[in-house]
Amino acid sequence: MDEQFYIDTYFMSKAIEEANKAGAKGEVPIGALIVKDGEVIAKGYNLRETNRKAAAHAEMIAIEEACQRLESWRLHDCTLYVTLEPCPMCAGAIVQSRMDRVVFGAIDPKAGCAGTLMNLLQEERFNHQSEVVSGILGSECGDMLRQFFRELRQKKKDEKAIKK
């Protein structure tokens, strides 16, 4: 394995830590961080339920924080690490922010726009494309999401049984 794989694995493990923060709040456990020159410059995790905002995805929160930190909307020379493949909204923000590289863990068969349903990050008709690396700690990321939804379904089932 090359050095970049080990770097990507390290930072994805940090994105998983962010995802765990979301899960602890009852949010879908998705975490993201942005790295520039080997340093984490921004972090985010899902806060849609907490903030009651459709756009409060981990990637969007991290992108906003990185823009503020760099005092620019352009995130050149940055890599986004995210535990789940970006959705269309997040993929659009990634392209618009000129992010150079995106590394994600689990694929998203329902909304994935980094290669699963479509690949907005490498769409040649846009004026910017990002390098995409998929599957880094993919099993761990996918297992975390499956466990969350398994527990959520059980909780709803239990609540339904109590109401009867």
PDB file of C-alpha atoms in Angstrom:
ATOM      1  CA  MET A   1       0.000   0.000   0.000  1.00  0.00           C
ATOM      2  CA  ASP A   2       1.221   3.468  -0.734  1.00  0.00           C
ATOM      3  CA  GLU A   3       1.701   6.304   1.708  1.00  0.00           C
ATOM      4  CA  GLN A   4      -1.418   8.147   0.482  1.00  0.00           C
ATOM      5  CA  PHE A   5      -3.586   5.169   1.452  1.00  0.00           C
ATOM      6  CA  TYR A   6      -2.310   5.360   5.026  1.00  0.00           C
ATOM      7  CA  ILE A   7      -2.864   9.118   5.133  1.00  0.00           C
ATOM      8  CA  ASP A   8      -6.407   8.682   3.780  1.00  0.00           C
ATOM      9  CA  THR A   9      -7.130   5.933   6.307  1.00  0.00           C
ATOM     10  CA  TYR A  10      -5.896   8.107   9.169  1.00  0.00           C
ATOM     11  CA  PHE A  11      -8.058  11.078   8.223  1.00  0.00           C
ATOM     12  CA  MET A  12     -11.083   8.877   7.510  1.00  0.00           C
ATOM     13  CA  SER A  13     -10.771   7.513  11.048  1.00  0.00           C
ATOM     14  CA  LYS A  14     -11.017  11.140  12.222  1.00  0.00           C
ATOM     15  CA  ALA A  15     -14.126  11.624  10.052  1.00  0.00           C
ATOM     16  CA  ILE A  16     -15.609   8.544  11.752  1.00  0.00           C
ATOM     17  CA  GLU A  17     -15.018  10.262  15.105  1.00  0.00           C
ATOM     18  CA  GLU A  18     -17.107  13.180  13.825  1.00  0.00           C
ATOM     19  CA  ALA A  19     -19.802  10.753  12.653  1.00  0.00           C
ATOM     20  CA  ASN A  20     -19.923   9.255  16.149  1.00  0.00           C
ATOM     21  CA  LYS A  21     -20.705  12.727  17.522  1.00  0.00           C
ATOM     22  CA  ALA A  22     -23.713  12.895  15.195  1.00  0.00           C
ATOM     23  CA  GLY A  23     -24.851   9.430  16.233  1.00  0.00           C
ATOM     24  CA  ALA A  24     -24.596  10.365  19.910  1.00  0.00           C
ATOM     25  CA  LYS A  25     -27.108  13.166  19.217  1.00  0.00           C
ATOM     26  CA  GLY A  26     -29.506  10.852  17.408  1.00  0.00           C
ATOM     27  CA  GLU A  27     -28.430  12.192  14.023  1.00  0.00           C
ATOM     28  CA  VAL A  28     -27.540   9.986  11.081  1.00  0.00           C
ATOM     29  CA  PRO A  29     -23.865   9.243  11.812  1.00  0.00           C
ATOM     30  CA  ILE A  30     -22.067  11.044   9.018  1.00  0.00           C
ATOM     31  CA  GLY A  31     -18.862  12.937   9.640  1.00  0.00           C
ATOM     32  CA  ALA A  32     -16.564  15.032   7.498  1.00  0.00           C
ATOM     33  CA  LEU A  33     -13.338  16.937   7.726  1.00  0.00           C
ATOM     34  CA  ILE A  34     -11.277  19.050   5.396  1.00  0.00           C
ATOM     35  CA  VAL A  35      -7.500  18.785   5.265  1.00  0.00           C
ATOM     36  CA  LYS A  36      -5.040  21.238   3.757  1.00  0.00           C
ATOM     37  CA  ASP A  37      -1.279  20.668   3.828  1.00  0.00           C
ATOM     38  CA  GLY A  38      -1.686  17.724   6.207  1.00  0.00           C
ATOM     39  CA  GLU A  39      -3.686  19.752   8.753  1.00  0.00           C
ATOM     40  CA  VAL A  40      -7.387  19.456   9.605  1.00  0.00           C
ATOM     41  CA  ILE A  41      -8.828  22.912   8.927  1.00  0.00           C
ATOM     42  CA  ALA A  42     -12.524  22.107   9.358  1.00  0.00           C
ATOM     43  CA  LYS A  43     -14.824  19.442  10.771  1.00  0.00           C
ATOM     44  CA  GLY A  44     -18.505  18.734  10.572  1.00  0.00           C
ATOM     45  CA  TYR A  45     -21.119  16.158  11.333  1.00  0.00           C
ATOM     46  CA  ASN A  46     -24.760  15.774  10.457  1.00  0.00           C
ATOM     47  CA  LEU A  47     -27.027  18.216  12.311  1.00  0.00           C
ATOM     48  CA  ARG A  48     -30.211  18.136  10.201  1.00  0.00           C
ATOM     49  CA  GLU A  49     -32.480  17.011  13.033  1.00  0.00           C
ATOM     50  CA  THR A  50     -30.815  19.159  15.684  1.00  0.00           C
ATOM     51  CA  ASN A  51     -30.800  22.340  13.602  1.00  0.00           C
ATOM     52  CA  ARG A  52     -33.975  21.485  11.636  1.00  0.00           C
ATOM     53  CA  LYS A  53     -32.160  22.461   8.437  1.00  0.00           C
ATOM     54  CA  ALA A  54     -32.119  20.354   5.285  1.00  0.00           C
ATOM     55  CA  ALA A  55     -28.663  21.660   4.376  1.00  0.00           C
ATOM     56  CA  ALA A  56     -27.020  20.786   7.719  1.00  0.00           C
ATOM     57  CA  HIS A  57     -25.060  17.899   6.207  1.00  0.00           C
ATOM     58  CA  ALA A  58     -21.581  17.101   7.529  1.00  0.00           C
ATOM     59  CA  GLU A  59     -19.936  18.198   4.273  1.00  0.00           C
ATOM     60  CA  MET A  60     -21.791  21.519   4.136  1.00  0.00           C
ATOM     61  CA  ILE A  61     -20.843  22.361   7.718  1.00  0.00           C
ATOM     62  CA  ALA A  62     -17.187  21.492   7.089  1.00  0.00           C
ATOM     63  CA  ILE A  63     -17.093  23.465   3.826  1.00  0.00           C
ATOM     64  CA  GLU A  64     -18.502  26.581   5.503  1.00  0.00           C
ATOM     65  CA  GLU A  65     -16.014  26.299   8.356  1.00  0.00           C
ATOM     66  CA  ALA A  66     -13.092  25.830   5.936  1.00  0.00           C
ATOM     67  CA  CYS A  67     -14.145  28.863   3.891  1.00  0.00           C
ATOM     68  CA  GLN A  68     -14.251  30.980   7.039  1.00  0.00           C
ATOM     69  CA  ARG A  69     -10.897  29.689   8.226  1.00  0.00           C
ATOM     70  CA  LEU A  70      -9.208  30.293   4.859  1.00  0.00           C
ATOM     71  CA  GLU A  71     -11.143  33.538   4.313  1.00  0.00           C
ATOM     72  CA  SER A  72     -12.046  32.371   0.823  1.00  0.00           C
ATOM     73  CA  TRP A  73     -14.791  30.412  -0.901  1.00  0.00           C
ATOM     74  CA  ARG A  74     -12.107  28.623  -2.927  1.00  0.00           C
ATOM     75  CA  LEU A  75     -10.825  25.489  -1.228  1.00  0.00           C
ATOM     76  CA  HIS A  76      -7.919  24.771  -3.570  1.00  0.00           C
ATOM     77  CA  ASP A  77      -5.376  22.255  -2.314  1.00  0.00           C
ATOM     78  CA  CYS A  78      -7.929  20.801   0.119  1.00  0.00           C
ATOM     79  CA  THR A  79      -9.201  17.258   0.583  1.00  0.00           C
ATOM     80  CA  LEU A  80     -12.624  16.441   1.985  1.00  0.00           C
ATOM     81  CA  TYR A  81     -12.917  13.211   3.965  1.00  0.00           C
ATOM     82  CA  VAL A  82     -16.503  12.067   4.509  1.00  0.00           C
ATOM     83  CA  THR A  83     -17.900   8.809   5.829  1.00  0.00           C
ATOM     84  CA  LEU A  84     -20.720   8.598   3.245  1.00  0.00           C
ATOM     85  CA  GLU A  85     -20.644   9.381  -0.461  1.00  0.00           C
ATOM     86  CA  PRO A  86     -21.791  12.975  -1.042  1.00  0.00           C
ATOM     87  CA  CYS A  87     -25.382  13.665  -2.100  1.00  0.00           C
ATOM     88  CA  PRO A  88     -26.245  16.017  -5.012  1.00  0.00           C
ATOM     89  CA  MET A  89     -26.352  19.102  -2.755  1.00  0.00           C
ATOM     90  CA  CYS A  90     -22.992  18.368  -1.153  1.00  0.00           C
ATOM     91  CA  ALA A  91     -21.413  17.366  -4.462  1.00  0.00           C
ATOM     92  CA  GLY A  92     -22.535  20.717  -5.872  1.00  0.00           C
ATOM     93  CA  ALA A  93     -20.983  22.583  -2.942  1.00  0.00           C
ATOM     94  CA  ILE A  94     -17.758  20.616  -3.395  1.00  0.00           C
ATOM     95  CA  VAL A  95     -17.565  21.583  -7.067  1.00  0.00           C
ATOM     96  CA  GLN A  96     -18.484  25.199  -6.332  1.00  0.00           C
ATOM     97  CA  SER A  97     -15.827  25.453  -3.618  1.00  0.00           C
ATOM     98  CA  ARG A  98     -13.177  24.069  -6.011  1.00  0.00           C
ATOM     99  CA  MET A  99     -12.179  21.248  -3.660  1.00  0.00           C
ATOM    100  CA  ASP A 100      -9.311  19.286  -5.230  1.00  0.00           C
ATOM    101  CA  ARG A 101      -9.975  15.877  -3.744  1.00  0.00           C
ATOM    102  CA  VAL A 102     -12.784  13.930  -2.094  1.00  0.00           C
ATOM    103  CA  VAL A 103     -12.290  10.719  -0.130  1.00  0.00           C
ATOM    104  CA  PHE A 104     -15.370   8.869   1.081  1.00  0.00           C
ATOM    105  CA  GLY A 105     -16.068   5.680   2.990  1.00  0.00           C
ATOM    106  CA  ALA A 106     -19.423   4.071   2.241  1.00  0.00           C
ATOM    107  CA  ILE A 107     -21.318   4.325  -1.025  1.00  0.00           C
ATOM    108  CA  ASP A 108     -24.814   5.795  -0.955  1.00  0.00           C
ATOM    109  CA  PRO A 109     -27.117   3.780  -3.229  1.00  0.00           C
ATOM    110  CA  LYS A 110     -29.988   6.243  -2.715  1.00  0.00           C
ATOM    111  CA  ALA A 111     -28.282   9.610  -3.253  1.00  0.00           C
ATOM    112  CA  GLY A 112     -24.611   9.058  -4.079  1.00  0.00           C
ATOM    113  CA  CYS A 113     -23.278  11.609  -6.539  1.00  0.00           C
ATOM    114  CA  ALA A 114     -19.595  10.701  -6.513  1.00  0.00           C
ATOM    115  CA  GLY A 115     -19.973   7.659  -8.750  1.00  0.00           C
ATOM    116  CA  THR A 116     -22.895   5.560  -7.535  1.00  0.00           C
ATOM    117  CA  LEU A 117     -25.985   7.194  -9.085  1.00  0.00           C
ATOM    118  CA  MET A 118     -23.986   9.756 -11.011  1.00  0.00           C
ATOM    119  CA  ASN A 119     -20.671  11.510 -10.643  1.00  0.00           C
ATOM    120  CA  LEU A 120     -21.148  15.250 -10.281  1.00  0.00           C
ATOM    121  CA  LEU A 121     -17.630  15.621  -8.904  1.00  0.00           C
ATOM    122  CA  GLN A 122     -16.054  14.611 -12.198  1.00  0.00           C
ATOM    123  CA  GLU A 123     -18.654  15.967 -14.612  1.00  0.00           C
ATOM    124  CA  GLU A 124     -16.637  17.409 -17.482  1.00  0.00           C
ATOM    125  CA  ARG A 125     -19.286  20.004 -18.344  1.00  0.00           C
ATOM    126  CA  PHE A 126     -18.540  21.794 -15.058  1.00  0.00           C
ATOM    127  CA  ASN A 127     -15.605  24.170 -14.834  1.00  0.00           C
ATOM    128  CA  HIS A 128     -14.087  22.174 -11.958  1.00  0.00           C
ATOM    129  CA  GLN A 129     -13.628  18.474 -11.209  1.00  0.00           C
ATOM    130  CA  SER A 130     -12.364  16.769  -8.071  1.00  0.00           C
ATOM    131  CA  GLU A 131     -10.315  13.637  -7.727  1.00  0.00           C
ATOM    132  CA  VAL A 132     -12.472  10.964  -6.061  1.00  0.00           C
ATOM    133  CA  VAL A 133     -11.264   8.107  -3.854  1.00  0.00           C
ATOM    134  CA  SER A 134     -13.920   5.723  -2.552  1.00  0.00           C
ATOM    135  CA  GLY A 135     -14.086   2.879  -0.061  1.00  0.00           C
ATOM    136  CA  ILE A 136     -11.561   4.106   2.506  1.00  0.00           C
ATOM    137  CA  LEU A 137     -12.704   2.373   5.729  1.00  0.00           C
ATOM    138  CA  GLY A 138     -15.875   1.689   3.744  1.00  0.00           C
ATOM    139  CA  SER A 139     -16.894  -1.350   5.813  1.00  0.00           C
ATOM    140  CA  GLU A 140     -16.591   0.578   9.073  1.00  0.00           C
ATOM    141  CA  CYS A 141     -18.529   3.535   7.679  1.00  0.00           C
ATOM    142  CA  GLY A 142     -21.244   1.315   6.211  1.00  0.00           C
ATOM    143  CA  ASP A 143     -21.538  -0.788   9.375  1.00  0.00           C
ATOM    144  CA  MET A 144     -21.985   2.365  11.470  1.00  0.00           C
ATOM    145  CA  LEU A 145     -24.845   3.531   9.237  1.00  0.00           C
ATOM    146  CA  ARG A 146     -26.511   0.103   9.080  1.00  0.00           C
ATOM    147  CA  GLN A 147     -26.383  -0.201  12.871  1.00  0.00           C
ATOM    148  CA  PHE A 148     -27.880   3.265  13.294  1.00  0.00           C
ATOM    149  CA  PHE A 149     -30.802   2.524  10.970  1.00  0.00           C
ATOM    150  CA  ARG A 150     -31.317  -0.940  12.470  1.00  0.00           C
ATOM    151  CA  GLU A 151     -31.645   0.647  15.930  1.00  0.00           C
ATOM    152  CA  LEU A 152     -33.905   3.414  14.579  1.00  0.00           C
ATOM    153  CA  ARG A 153     -36.254   0.864  12.966  1.00  0.00           C
ATOM    154  CA  GLN A 154     -36.353  -1.151  16.200  1.00  0.00           C
ATOM    155  CA  LYS A 155     -37.116   1.967  18.230  1.00  0.00           C
ATOM    156  CA  LYS A 156     -40.013   2.870  15.917  1.00  0.00           C
ATOM    157  CA  LYS A 157     -41.287  -0.702  16.063  1.00  0.00           C
ATOM    158  CA  ASP A 158     -41.131  -0.646  19.872  1.00  0.00           C
ATOM    159  CA  GLU A 159     -42.933   2.717  20.044  1.00  0.00           C
ATOM    160  CA  LYS A 160     -45.646   1.401  17.733  1.00  0.00           C
ATOM    161  CA  ALA A 161     -46.093  -1.683  19.949  1.00  0.00           C
ATOM    162  CA  ILE A 162     -46.424   0.479  23.065  1.00  0.00           C
ATOM    163  CA  LYS A 163     -49.192   2.560  21.446  1.00  0.00           C
ATOM    164  CA  LYS A 164     -51.280  -0.567  20.753  1.00  0.00           C
TER     165      LYS A 164
END
